[in-house]
Short mmCIF file of C-alpha atoms in Angstrom, two decimals:
data_model
loop_
_atom_site.label_atom_id
_atom_site.label_comp_id
_atom_site.label_asym_id
_atom_site.label_seq_id
_atom_site.Cartn_x
_atom_site.Cartn_y
_atom_site.Cartn_z
CA MET A 209 -59.63 17.24 -56.02
CA LYS A 210 -62.18 19.54 -54.43
CA TYR A 211 -63.95 16.51 -52.93
CA ILE A 212 -60.68 15.37 -51.35
CA CYS A 213 -60.21 18.86 -49.86
CA LEU A 214 -63.77 18.84 -48.60
CA LEU A 215 -63.27 15.39 -47.07
CA ILE A 216 -60.04 16.48 -45.34
CA PHE A 217 -61.79 19.57 -44.03
CA LEU A 218 -64.73 17.53 -42.70
CA ILE A 219 -62.49 14.97 -41.02
CA THR A 220 -60.22 17.57 -39.37
CA HIS A 221 -63.16 19.76 -38.41
CA GLN A 222 -65.01 16.79 -36.95
CA PHE A 223 -61.87 15.74 -35.08
CA ALA A 224 -61.35 19.23 -33.62
CA PHE A 225 -65.02 19.48 -32.71
CA SER A 226 -65.06 16.10 -31.00
CA GLN A 227 -61.85 16.90 -29.09
CA GLN A 228 -63.54 19.84 -27.44
CA ASN A 229 -66.94 18.34 -26.88
CA ASP A 230 -66.47 14.68 -26.11
CA PHE A 231 -66.70 15.10 -22.34
CA ILE A 232 -69.82 13.49 -20.96
CA PRO A 233 -71.25 13.86 -17.45
CA ILE A 234 -70.23 11.16 -14.97
CA LYS A 235 -73.10 9.27 -13.40
CA ASN A 236 -71.27 7.58 -10.52
CA LYS A 237 -69.79 10.84 -9.22
CA HIS A 238 -69.04 9.53 -5.76
CA GLU A 239 -66.74 6.77 -7.05
CA ILE A 240 -64.61 9.19 -9.13
CA GLU A 241 -64.51 11.72 -6.30
CA GLN A 242 -63.23 9.00 -4.01
CA LYS A 243 -60.65 7.92 -6.58
CA LEU A 244 -59.31 11.47 -7.02
CA ASN A 245 -59.39 12.12 -3.28
CA ASN A 246 -57.49 8.92 -2.48
CA HIS A 247 -54.89 9.77 -5.09
CA SER A 248 -54.40 13.32 -3.79
CA LEU A 249 -53.79 11.93 -0.31
CA LYS A 250 -50.82 10.00 -1.71
CA LEU A 251 -49.21 13.14 -3.16
CA ASN A 252 -46.41 14.47 -0.99
CA THR A 253 -44.45 16.52 -3.49
CA ILE A 254 -45.04 17.71 -7.04
CA TYR A 255 -42.63 19.35 -9.45
CA SER A 256 -43.74 20.40 -12.88
CA ASP A 257 -43.01 22.79 -15.74
CA PHE A 258 -45.98 24.78 -16.91
CA ILE A 259 -47.12 26.78 -19.89
CA GLN A 260 -49.71 29.47 -19.28
CA GLU A 261 -51.77 30.65 -22.24
CA LYS A 262 -53.92 33.73 -21.82
CA HIS A 263 -56.51 33.50 -24.59
CA LEU A 264 -57.99 36.76 -25.79
CA ALA A 265 -60.31 35.43 -28.48
CA TYR A 266 -61.83 38.86 -29.14
CA LEU A 267 -58.35 40.16 -29.99
CA ASN A 268 -57.35 36.96 -31.75
CA ASP A 269 -54.32 36.70 -29.49
CA ILE A 270 -52.66 34.41 -26.98
CA ILE A 271 -50.14 35.64 -24.40
CA ILE A 272 -47.82 32.79 -23.40
CA SER A 273 -45.79 32.58 -20.20
CA LYS A 274 -43.70 29.65 -19.00
CA GLY A 275 -42.32 28.57 -15.68
CA LYS A 276 -41.88 25.96 -12.99
CA PHE A 277 -44.02 24.77 -10.13
CA TRP A 278 -43.12 23.05 -6.86
CA PHE A 279 -45.45 21.79 -4.16
CA LYS A 280 -44.75 20.08 -0.87
CA LYS A 281 -47.40 18.83 1.50
CA GLU A 282 -49.08 20.42 3.50
CA ASN A 283 -48.85 23.94 2.24
CA GLN A 284 -45.53 24.83 0.67
CA LEU A 285 -45.67 26.05 -2.87
CA ARG A 286 -43.50 27.88 -5.37
CA TRP A 287 -44.96 29.21 -8.60
CA GLU A 288 -42.20 30.62 -10.79
CA TYR A 289 -42.54 32.45 -14.12
CA ASN A 290 -39.33 32.47 -16.15
CA THR A 291 -40.38 33.68 -19.57
CA PRO A 292 -41.14 36.26 -20.80
CA TYR A 293 -40.76 37.80 -17.32
CA LYS A 294 -39.40 36.78 -13.91
CA TYR A 295 -42.00 36.55 -11.18
CA ILE A 296 -42.21 34.13 -8.26
CA ILE A 297 -44.90 33.49 -5.68
CA ALA A 298 -43.99 31.27 -2.74
CA LEU A 299 -46.16 29.98 0.04
CA ASN A 300 -44.18 28.73 3.02
CA HIS A 301 -45.73 27.82 6.39
CA GLY A 302 -48.04 30.82 6.75
CA THR A 303 -46.09 33.39 4.76
CA PHE A 304 -46.74 34.51 1.23
CA THR A 305 -43.68 35.88 -0.59
CA ILE A 306 -43.66 37.59 -3.96
CA LYS A 307 -40.45 38.17 -5.88
CA ASP A 308 -40.98 40.55 -8.77
CA GLY A 309 -37.68 41.12 -10.56
CA ASP A 310 -35.34 42.08 -7.73
CA ASP A 311 -38.12 43.18 -5.33
CA ILE A 312 -39.08 40.73 -2.60
CA LYS A 313 -42.16 41.27 -0.45
CA GLU A 314 -43.37 39.03 2.33
CA TYR A 315 -46.95 38.89 3.64
CA ASP A 316 -48.66 37.05 6.45
CA ILE A 317 -51.30 34.83 4.85
CA ASN A 318 -53.84 35.86 7.48
CA SER A 319 -53.37 39.55 6.57
CA ASN A 320 -55.04 39.20 3.20
CA LYS A 321 -58.31 37.49 2.33
CA ALA A 322 -57.17 36.63 -1.20
CA PHE A 323 -54.02 34.93 0.12
CA GLN A 324 -56.16 32.99 2.62
CA GLU A 325 -58.43 31.83 -0.20
CA VAL A 326 -55.47 30.67 -2.30
CA ASN A 327 -53.99 28.89 0.71
CA ASN A 328 -57.29 27.19 1.54
CA MET A 329 -57.77 26.10 -2.06
CA ILE A 330 -54.30 24.56 -2.21
CA ILE A 331 -54.74 22.73 1.08
CA SER A 332 -58.17 21.41 0.16
CA SER A 333 -56.86 20.24 -3.26
CA VAL A 334 -54.11 18.30 -1.57
CA ARG A 335 -56.16 16.94 1.27
CA GLY A 336 -58.69 15.83 -1.30
CA THR A 337 -61.49 17.94 0.11
CA LEU A 338 -61.78 20.39 -2.81
CA LEU A 339 -64.46 18.26 -4.46
CA LYS A 340 -66.55 18.59 -1.30
CA ASP A 341 -65.99 22.34 -1.02
CA ASN A 342 -69.35 24.05 -0.64
CA LYS A 343 -67.99 27.31 -2.12
CA PHE A 344 -68.35 25.75 -5.58
CA THR A 345 -70.98 23.97 -7.60
CA ILE A 346 -69.03 20.96 -8.78
CA SER A 347 -69.73 18.81 -11.81
CA LEU A 348 -67.72 15.89 -13.13
CA TYR A 349 -67.22 14.79 -16.75
CA GLN A 350 -65.05 12.29 -18.56
CA ASN A 351 -63.81 11.31 -21.98
CA LYS A 352 -61.60 8.41 -23.04
CA SER A 353 -58.44 9.71 -21.43
CA SER A 354 -59.40 12.33 -18.85
CA TYR A 355 -61.66 13.45 -16.05
CA LEU A 356 -62.88 17.01 -16.02
CA VAL A 357 -63.89 18.65 -12.75
CA LYS A 358 -65.78 21.89 -13.31
CA LEU A 359 -65.98 24.30 -10.38
CA ILE A 360 -68.46 27.16 -10.54
CA PRO A 361 -68.09 29.64 -7.67
CA LYS A 362 -71.23 30.20 -5.60
CA ASN A 363 -69.95 33.49 -4.19
CA LYS A 364 -71.08 36.45 -6.33
CA GLU A 365 -67.88 38.38 -5.62
CA MET A 366 -65.82 35.49 -6.94
CA THR A 367 -67.95 35.11 -10.08
CA LYS A 368 -67.03 38.69 -10.94
CA VAL A 369 -63.44 37.48 -11.17
CA LEU A 370 -63.90 33.94 -12.49
CA LYS A 371 -66.98 32.35 -14.03
CA ALA A 372 -65.57 28.83 -13.72
CA ILE A 373 -62.46 26.78 -13.10
CA GLU A 374 -61.89 23.54 -14.99
CA LEU A 375 -59.46 20.94 -13.69
CA TYR A 376 -58.35 18.19 -16.08
CA PHE A 377 -57.04 14.92 -14.62
CA SER A 378 -55.36 12.15 -16.57
CA LYS A 379 -57.17 8.82 -16.23
CA SER A 380 -53.88 6.93 -16.48
CA ASP A 381 -52.16 8.45 -13.42
CA LEU A 382 -54.94 10.61 -11.89
CA ASN A 383 -52.63 13.64 -11.92
CA ILE A 384 -53.84 17.06 -12.97
CA PHE A 385 -52.47 18.10 -16.38
CA LYS A 386 -54.44 21.22 -17.21
CA VAL A 387 -56.28 24.02 -15.43
CA LYS A 388 -58.59 26.38 -17.27
CA MET A 389 -59.69 29.60 -15.57
CA ILE A 390 -62.64 31.09 -17.40
CA GLU A 391 -63.46 34.78 -17.11
CA ASN A 392 -65.90 34.66 -20.02
CA GLU A 393 -66.29 32.80 -23.32
CA ASP A 394 -63.68 34.94 -25.10
CA ASP A 395 -61.30 35.44 -22.23
CA TYR A 396 -59.71 32.55 -20.39
CA THR A 397 -56.36 31.22 -19.19
CA VAL A 398 -55.13 27.68 -19.69
CA ILE A 399 -52.24 26.35 -17.62
CA SER A 400 -50.77 23.07 -18.88
CA PHE A 401 -48.42 21.04 -16.73
CA THR A 402 -45.60 19.02 -18.34
CA ASN A 403 -42.53 17.14 -17.18
CA LYS A 404 -44.19 16.22 -13.86
CA LYS A 405 -42.24 14.59 -11.07
CA ILE A 406 -44.30 13.15 -8.24
CA ASN A 407 -43.09 12.45 -4.70
CA GLU A 408 -39.45 13.28 -5.39
CA THR A 409 -37.43 15.12 -2.75
CA ILE A 410 -37.70 18.91 -2.91
CA PRO A 411 -35.18 20.90 -0.83
CA ALA A 412 -36.77 23.23 1.72
CA THR A 413 -34.78 26.19 0.30
CA ILE A 414 -36.95 26.14 -2.82
CA PHE A 415 -39.80 27.71 -0.86
CA ASN A 416 -37.65 30.34 0.81
CA LEU A 417 -37.13 33.37 -1.44
CA ASN A 418 -35.18 35.50 1.03
CA MET B 189 -57.58 80.13 4.07
CA LYS B 190 -54.63 77.75 3.81
CA ARG B 191 -56.74 75.26 1.91
CA PHE B 192 -57.91 78.02 -0.40
CA LEU B 193 -54.39 79.24 -1.10
CA GLN B 194 -52.87 75.80 -1.70
CA PRO B 195 -54.10 75.29 -5.31
CA PHE B 196 -52.89 78.76 -6.29
CA LEU B 197 -49.48 78.20 -4.76
CA ILE B 198 -49.17 74.86 -6.57
CA SER B 199 -50.15 76.40 -9.91
CA ILE B 200 -47.80 79.35 -9.47
CA SER B 201 -44.94 76.95 -8.62
CA LEU B 202 -45.74 74.81 -11.66
CA PHE B 203 -45.87 77.88 -13.86
CA VAL B 204 -42.52 79.12 -12.61
CA ILE B 205 -40.81 75.71 -12.81
CA LEU B 206 -42.16 74.71 -16.21
CA GLY B 207 -42.32 78.15 -17.74
CA CYS B 208 -38.79 79.21 -16.95
CA ALA B 209 -36.45 76.36 -16.12
CA ASN B 210 -37.03 74.08 -19.09
CA THR B 211 -36.76 76.59 -21.87
CA ARG B 212 -33.91 78.75 -20.67
CA HIS B 213 -31.26 77.29 -23.02
CA LEU B 214 -33.60 76.89 -25.94
CA THR B 215 -34.49 79.10 -28.86
CA ARG B 216 -38.10 79.49 -29.80
CA GLN B 217 -39.02 78.97 -33.43
CA LYS B 218 -41.91 80.92 -34.86
CA THR B 219 -43.31 78.03 -36.87
CA ASN B 220 -42.35 74.49 -37.79
CA THR B 221 -44.90 72.94 -40.07
CA ALA B 222 -42.64 70.00 -40.90
CA PHE B 223 -42.34 68.64 -37.37
CA VAL B 224 -45.11 66.37 -36.13
CA VAL B 225 -45.30 65.31 -32.49
CA SER B 226 -45.81 61.54 -32.49
CA PRO B 227 -46.89 59.91 -29.25
CA PRO B 228 -44.39 57.42 -27.75
CA LEU B 229 -46.49 54.37 -28.61
CA HIS B 230 -47.34 55.42 -32.14
CA ARG B 231 -48.53 52.40 -34.09
CA GLN B 232 -44.92 51.21 -34.57
CA PHE B 233 -46.06 47.78 -33.34
CA SER B 234 -48.96 45.41 -33.68
CA THR B 235 -48.84 44.32 -30.05
CA ALA B 236 -46.64 45.39 -27.16
CA LEU B 237 -46.40 43.64 -23.82
CA TYR B 238 -45.05 45.48 -20.78
CA LYS B 239 -44.39 44.32 -17.21
CA ALA B 240 -46.24 46.74 -14.99
CA LYS B 241 -45.68 47.90 -11.42
CA ILE B 242 -48.36 50.21 -10.13
CA THR B 243 -48.51 52.13 -6.88
CA LEU B 244 -51.89 53.54 -5.91
CA GLY B 245 -51.59 55.24 -2.55
CA LYS B 246 -50.29 52.58 -0.19
CA LYS B 247 -51.39 49.73 -2.45
CA LYS B 248 -49.03 48.07 -4.87
CA PHE B 249 -50.04 45.99 -7.88
CA SER B 250 -48.06 44.24 -10.50
CA GLY B 251 -49.06 42.65 -13.74
CA LEU B 252 -48.85 43.06 -17.47
CA PHE B 253 -49.88 45.89 -19.76
CA TYR B 254 -50.83 44.77 -23.23
CA PHE B 255 -51.30 47.22 -26.11
CA LYS B 256 -52.81 46.09 -29.38
CA ASN B 257 -53.27 48.24 -32.48
CA LEU B 258 -56.34 47.10 -34.35
CA PRO B 259 -57.09 47.45 -38.07
CA ASP B 260 -59.93 49.92 -37.42
CA SER B 261 -57.34 52.35 -35.92
CA SER B 262 -58.52 51.66 -32.41
CA ILE B 263 -56.15 50.55 -29.66
CA ARG B 264 -56.97 48.00 -27.00
CA ILE B 265 -55.17 48.32 -23.67
CA LEU B 266 -55.35 45.52 -21.11
CA PHE B 267 -53.98 45.36 -17.60
CA LEU B 268 -53.64 41.70 -16.65
CA SER B 269 -52.43 39.96 -13.53
CA GLU B 270 -49.42 37.65 -13.94
CA PHE B 271 -51.88 34.75 -13.68
CA GLY B 272 -53.75 36.08 -16.69
CA LEU B 273 -56.75 37.67 -14.97
CA ASN B 274 -58.14 40.65 -16.81
CA LEU B 275 -58.06 43.57 -14.35
CA LEU B 276 -58.73 46.48 -16.69
CA ASP B 277 -59.69 46.50 -20.36
CA LEU B 278 -59.81 49.79 -22.26
CA GLU B 279 -60.60 50.58 -25.87
CA TYR B 280 -59.29 53.82 -27.39
CA LYS B 281 -61.11 54.84 -30.53
CA ASN B 282 -61.51 58.26 -32.20
CA HIS B 283 -59.70 59.90 -29.26
CA PHE B 284 -62.11 58.47 -26.69
CA PHE B 285 -61.83 55.68 -24.16
CA THR B 286 -64.41 53.00 -23.45
CA VAL B 287 -64.03 50.84 -20.36
CA LYS B 288 -64.76 47.29 -21.50
CA ASN B 289 -64.00 45.62 -18.19
CA CYS B 290 -62.72 46.67 -14.81
CA LYS B 291 -62.36 44.74 -11.58
CA ASP B 292 -64.00 46.27 -8.52
CA PHE B 293 -60.83 47.22 -6.66
CA LEU B 294 -59.77 49.52 -9.53
CA ASN B 295 -63.23 50.69 -10.49
CA LYS B 296 -63.17 54.18 -9.05
CA LYS B 297 -63.91 57.15 -11.26
CA MET B 298 -60.82 59.12 -10.26
CA VAL B 299 -58.52 56.12 -10.77
CA ILE B 300 -59.97 55.22 -14.16
CA LYS B 301 -59.80 58.85 -15.36
CA THR B 302 -56.16 59.07 -14.27
CA PHE B 303 -55.34 55.78 -16.01
CA GLU B 304 -57.01 57.10 -19.16
CA LYS B 305 -55.18 60.43 -18.96
CA ASN B 306 -51.84 58.67 -18.50
CA ILE B 307 -52.39 56.14 -21.27
CA ARG B 308 -53.63 58.88 -23.62
CA MET B 309 -50.24 60.59 -23.18
CA LEU B 310 -48.59 57.44 -24.50
CA ILE B 311 -50.82 56.71 -27.48
CA ASP B 312 -52.12 60.06 -28.71
CA THR B 313 -51.41 63.78 -28.78
CA PRO B 314 -54.03 66.42 -27.99
CA GLN B 315 -56.09 67.74 -30.90
CA LYS B 316 -56.77 71.34 -31.93
CA VAL B 317 -53.83 72.81 -30.06
CA LYS B 318 -51.46 75.74 -30.40
CA HIS B 319 -47.84 74.70 -30.98
CA ARG B 320 -44.62 76.20 -29.71
CA PHE B 321 -41.31 74.79 -30.89
CA TYR B 322 -37.96 75.22 -29.18
CA ASN B 323 -34.57 74.30 -30.65
CA ASP B 324 -31.35 73.46 -28.89
CA ASP B 325 -27.98 75.10 -29.72
CA ASN B 326 -27.55 72.81 -32.74
CA GLY B 327 -30.88 73.76 -34.21
CA ASN B 328 -32.57 70.45 -33.36
CA ILE B 329 -36.00 70.25 -31.83
CA ALA B 330 -35.64 69.99 -28.04
CA LEU B 331 -39.08 70.90 -26.78
CA VAL B 332 -42.56 71.22 -28.20
CA ILE B 333 -45.32 72.76 -26.12
CA LEU B 334 -48.90 72.06 -27.09
CA LYS B 335 -51.47 74.35 -25.52
CA LYS B 336 -55.18 73.81 -25.31
CA GLN B 337 -57.20 76.18 -23.14
CA PHE B 338 -55.75 75.78 -19.62
CA LYS B 339 -53.84 72.61 -20.45
CA LYS B 340 -50.24 72.48 -21.57
CA TYR B 341 -48.31 69.48 -22.82
CA TYR B 342 -44.52 69.59 -22.82
CA TYR B 343 -42.73 67.13 -25.11
CA PHE B 344 -38.98 66.93 -24.48
CA TYR B 345 -36.64 65.45 -27.06
CA PRO B 346 -33.06 64.26 -26.45
CA THR B 347 -30.25 65.68 -28.56
CA ASN B 348 -30.41 64.57 -32.20
CA ALA B 349 -33.49 62.41 -31.72
CA THR B 350 -37.12 62.63 -32.69
CA THR B 351 -38.33 60.18 -30.08
CA ILE B 352 -39.74 61.71 -26.90
CA GLU B 353 -37.86 61.27 -23.64
CA LYS B 354 -40.24 63.15 -21.33
CA ILE B 355 -43.81 64.42 -21.39
CA ILE B 356 -45.38 66.71 -18.83
CA ALA B 357 -49.08 67.49 -18.90
CA THR B 358 -50.32 70.27 -16.66
CA ASN B 359 -53.43 72.23 -16.06
CA ARG B 360 -54.19 74.65 -13.24
CA LEU B 361 -54.03 72.05 -10.49
CA SER B 362 -52.72 68.76 -11.73
CA LYS B 363 -49.55 67.51 -13.27
CA ALA B 364 -48.66 64.19 -14.83
CA SER B 365 -45.21 63.32 -16.09
CA VAL B 366 -43.97 60.50 -18.28
CA ASP B 367 -40.28 59.57 -18.47
CA ILE B 368 -39.26 57.32 -21.31
CA GLN B 369 -36.15 55.30 -22.04
CA GLN B 370 -36.05 54.31 -25.69
CA ARG B 371 -34.59 51.14 -27.18
CA GLN B 372 -34.57 50.79 -30.96
CA ASP B 373 -37.32 53.39 -31.44
CA MET B 374 -39.59 51.67 -28.95
CA PRO B 375 -40.19 52.88 -25.37
CA ALA B 376 -38.39 50.24 -23.28
CA VAL B 377 -39.04 51.76 -19.85
CA ILE B 378 -41.88 54.15 -19.07
CA ASN B 379 -42.38 55.85 -15.71
CA ILE B 380 -45.60 57.76 -15.13
CA LYS B 381 -46.20 59.98 -12.09
CA ASN B 382 -49.27 61.94 -11.09
CA ASN B 383 -49.50 64.63 -8.46
CA ILE B 384 -53.25 64.99 -7.93
CA ILE B 385 -53.77 61.30 -7.20
CA ASP B 386 -50.98 59.15 -5.82
CA LEU B 387 -50.78 56.86 -8.84
CA ASN B 388 -47.43 55.83 -10.29
CA ILE B 389 -47.05 53.43 -13.17
CA ASN B 390 -43.82 51.76 -14.18
CA LEU B 391 -43.77 49.82 -17.45
CA THR B 392 -40.89 47.71 -18.76
CA LEU B 393 -41.08 46.34 -22.28
CA ILE B 394 -41.15 42.55 -22.45
CA LYS B 395 -41.81 42.07 -26.12
CA GLN B 396 -43.35 43.65 -29.17
CA LYS B 397 -44.58 42.40 -32.53
#
């Protein structure tokens, strides 16, 4: 009996270990970059549900939030948290609006460097130029089902906030299904996208919070 | 001269307001060894998650405040952005704070000290203090004053309840107040105001375990 238990443990442990570590570096980087870039150019709208998991390994805890995400080319975006709190960020033709409970505040994107950075990152992701962004050291990996793009900020100020960003793309449809924002080994946030709808009509009112 | 007088005028006003107004309908007890002042967030949970709105001068932040009681009696307090970024990470152990992590925009000595002072009012009571107890007309505890050198802590209790509804901490120059709305013996809404630094913290309970 104890051998069976040991065998089960070894198999499951090996499986878990391989799941995390089976990404290997991609040799023909340019080809994959081109593939992802070409695909992003075909994206006009994205709708998705998301689950955000804040991992606090040192406290043995995960804080989970859920919400919805809308994107419309070129730079309209709505990021909406529904549980366990209500919080919406919308980006709409040069304005950045935050709705926190019943409070709504509107900002000009150019008034804040952080908003500009977010805006630039979104636009470059969609235009397919993020992988050529010289603000990051970019490395590409793959396993059987996914591509992993690892972005390490070059700017020291940004590394104080985030050590790395990992973007996971499905090989089957080339859509992003997971983003991991790493602050340090024990402290990171994973956002998983589910129920994606690509290039479906999104009404313009979605991006207007007023 | 005006600048010199200002602190004295503030302290005299505080003394008059706090010393007279709040205790005028109350009866002072000589001793009350049975009553223990428990801080609002007194280990009645394993973890508590609050939505936070913070005003620091003209700047406004929002995010999440996460309290975790740990088996070694320490408490970990995190201030996170909605996106999960760790903005401030404090450990409270043996009545002292350690800053584990703090983002640059918050990392100013005065701000951190005020955060610590405010959070301490929620999770601990001052040690080695003189107590004064005041009862209401029905003989229930309505106010406890804890005094330590030049500092005074006022704990206000609603009628027929042992959970705190307001705390005021004062010394010669500064004052911090905490207003609490309770829900099932857990602070559901907490409003913290400071006078010496323009820092206001509003916490709304999201969930507890």
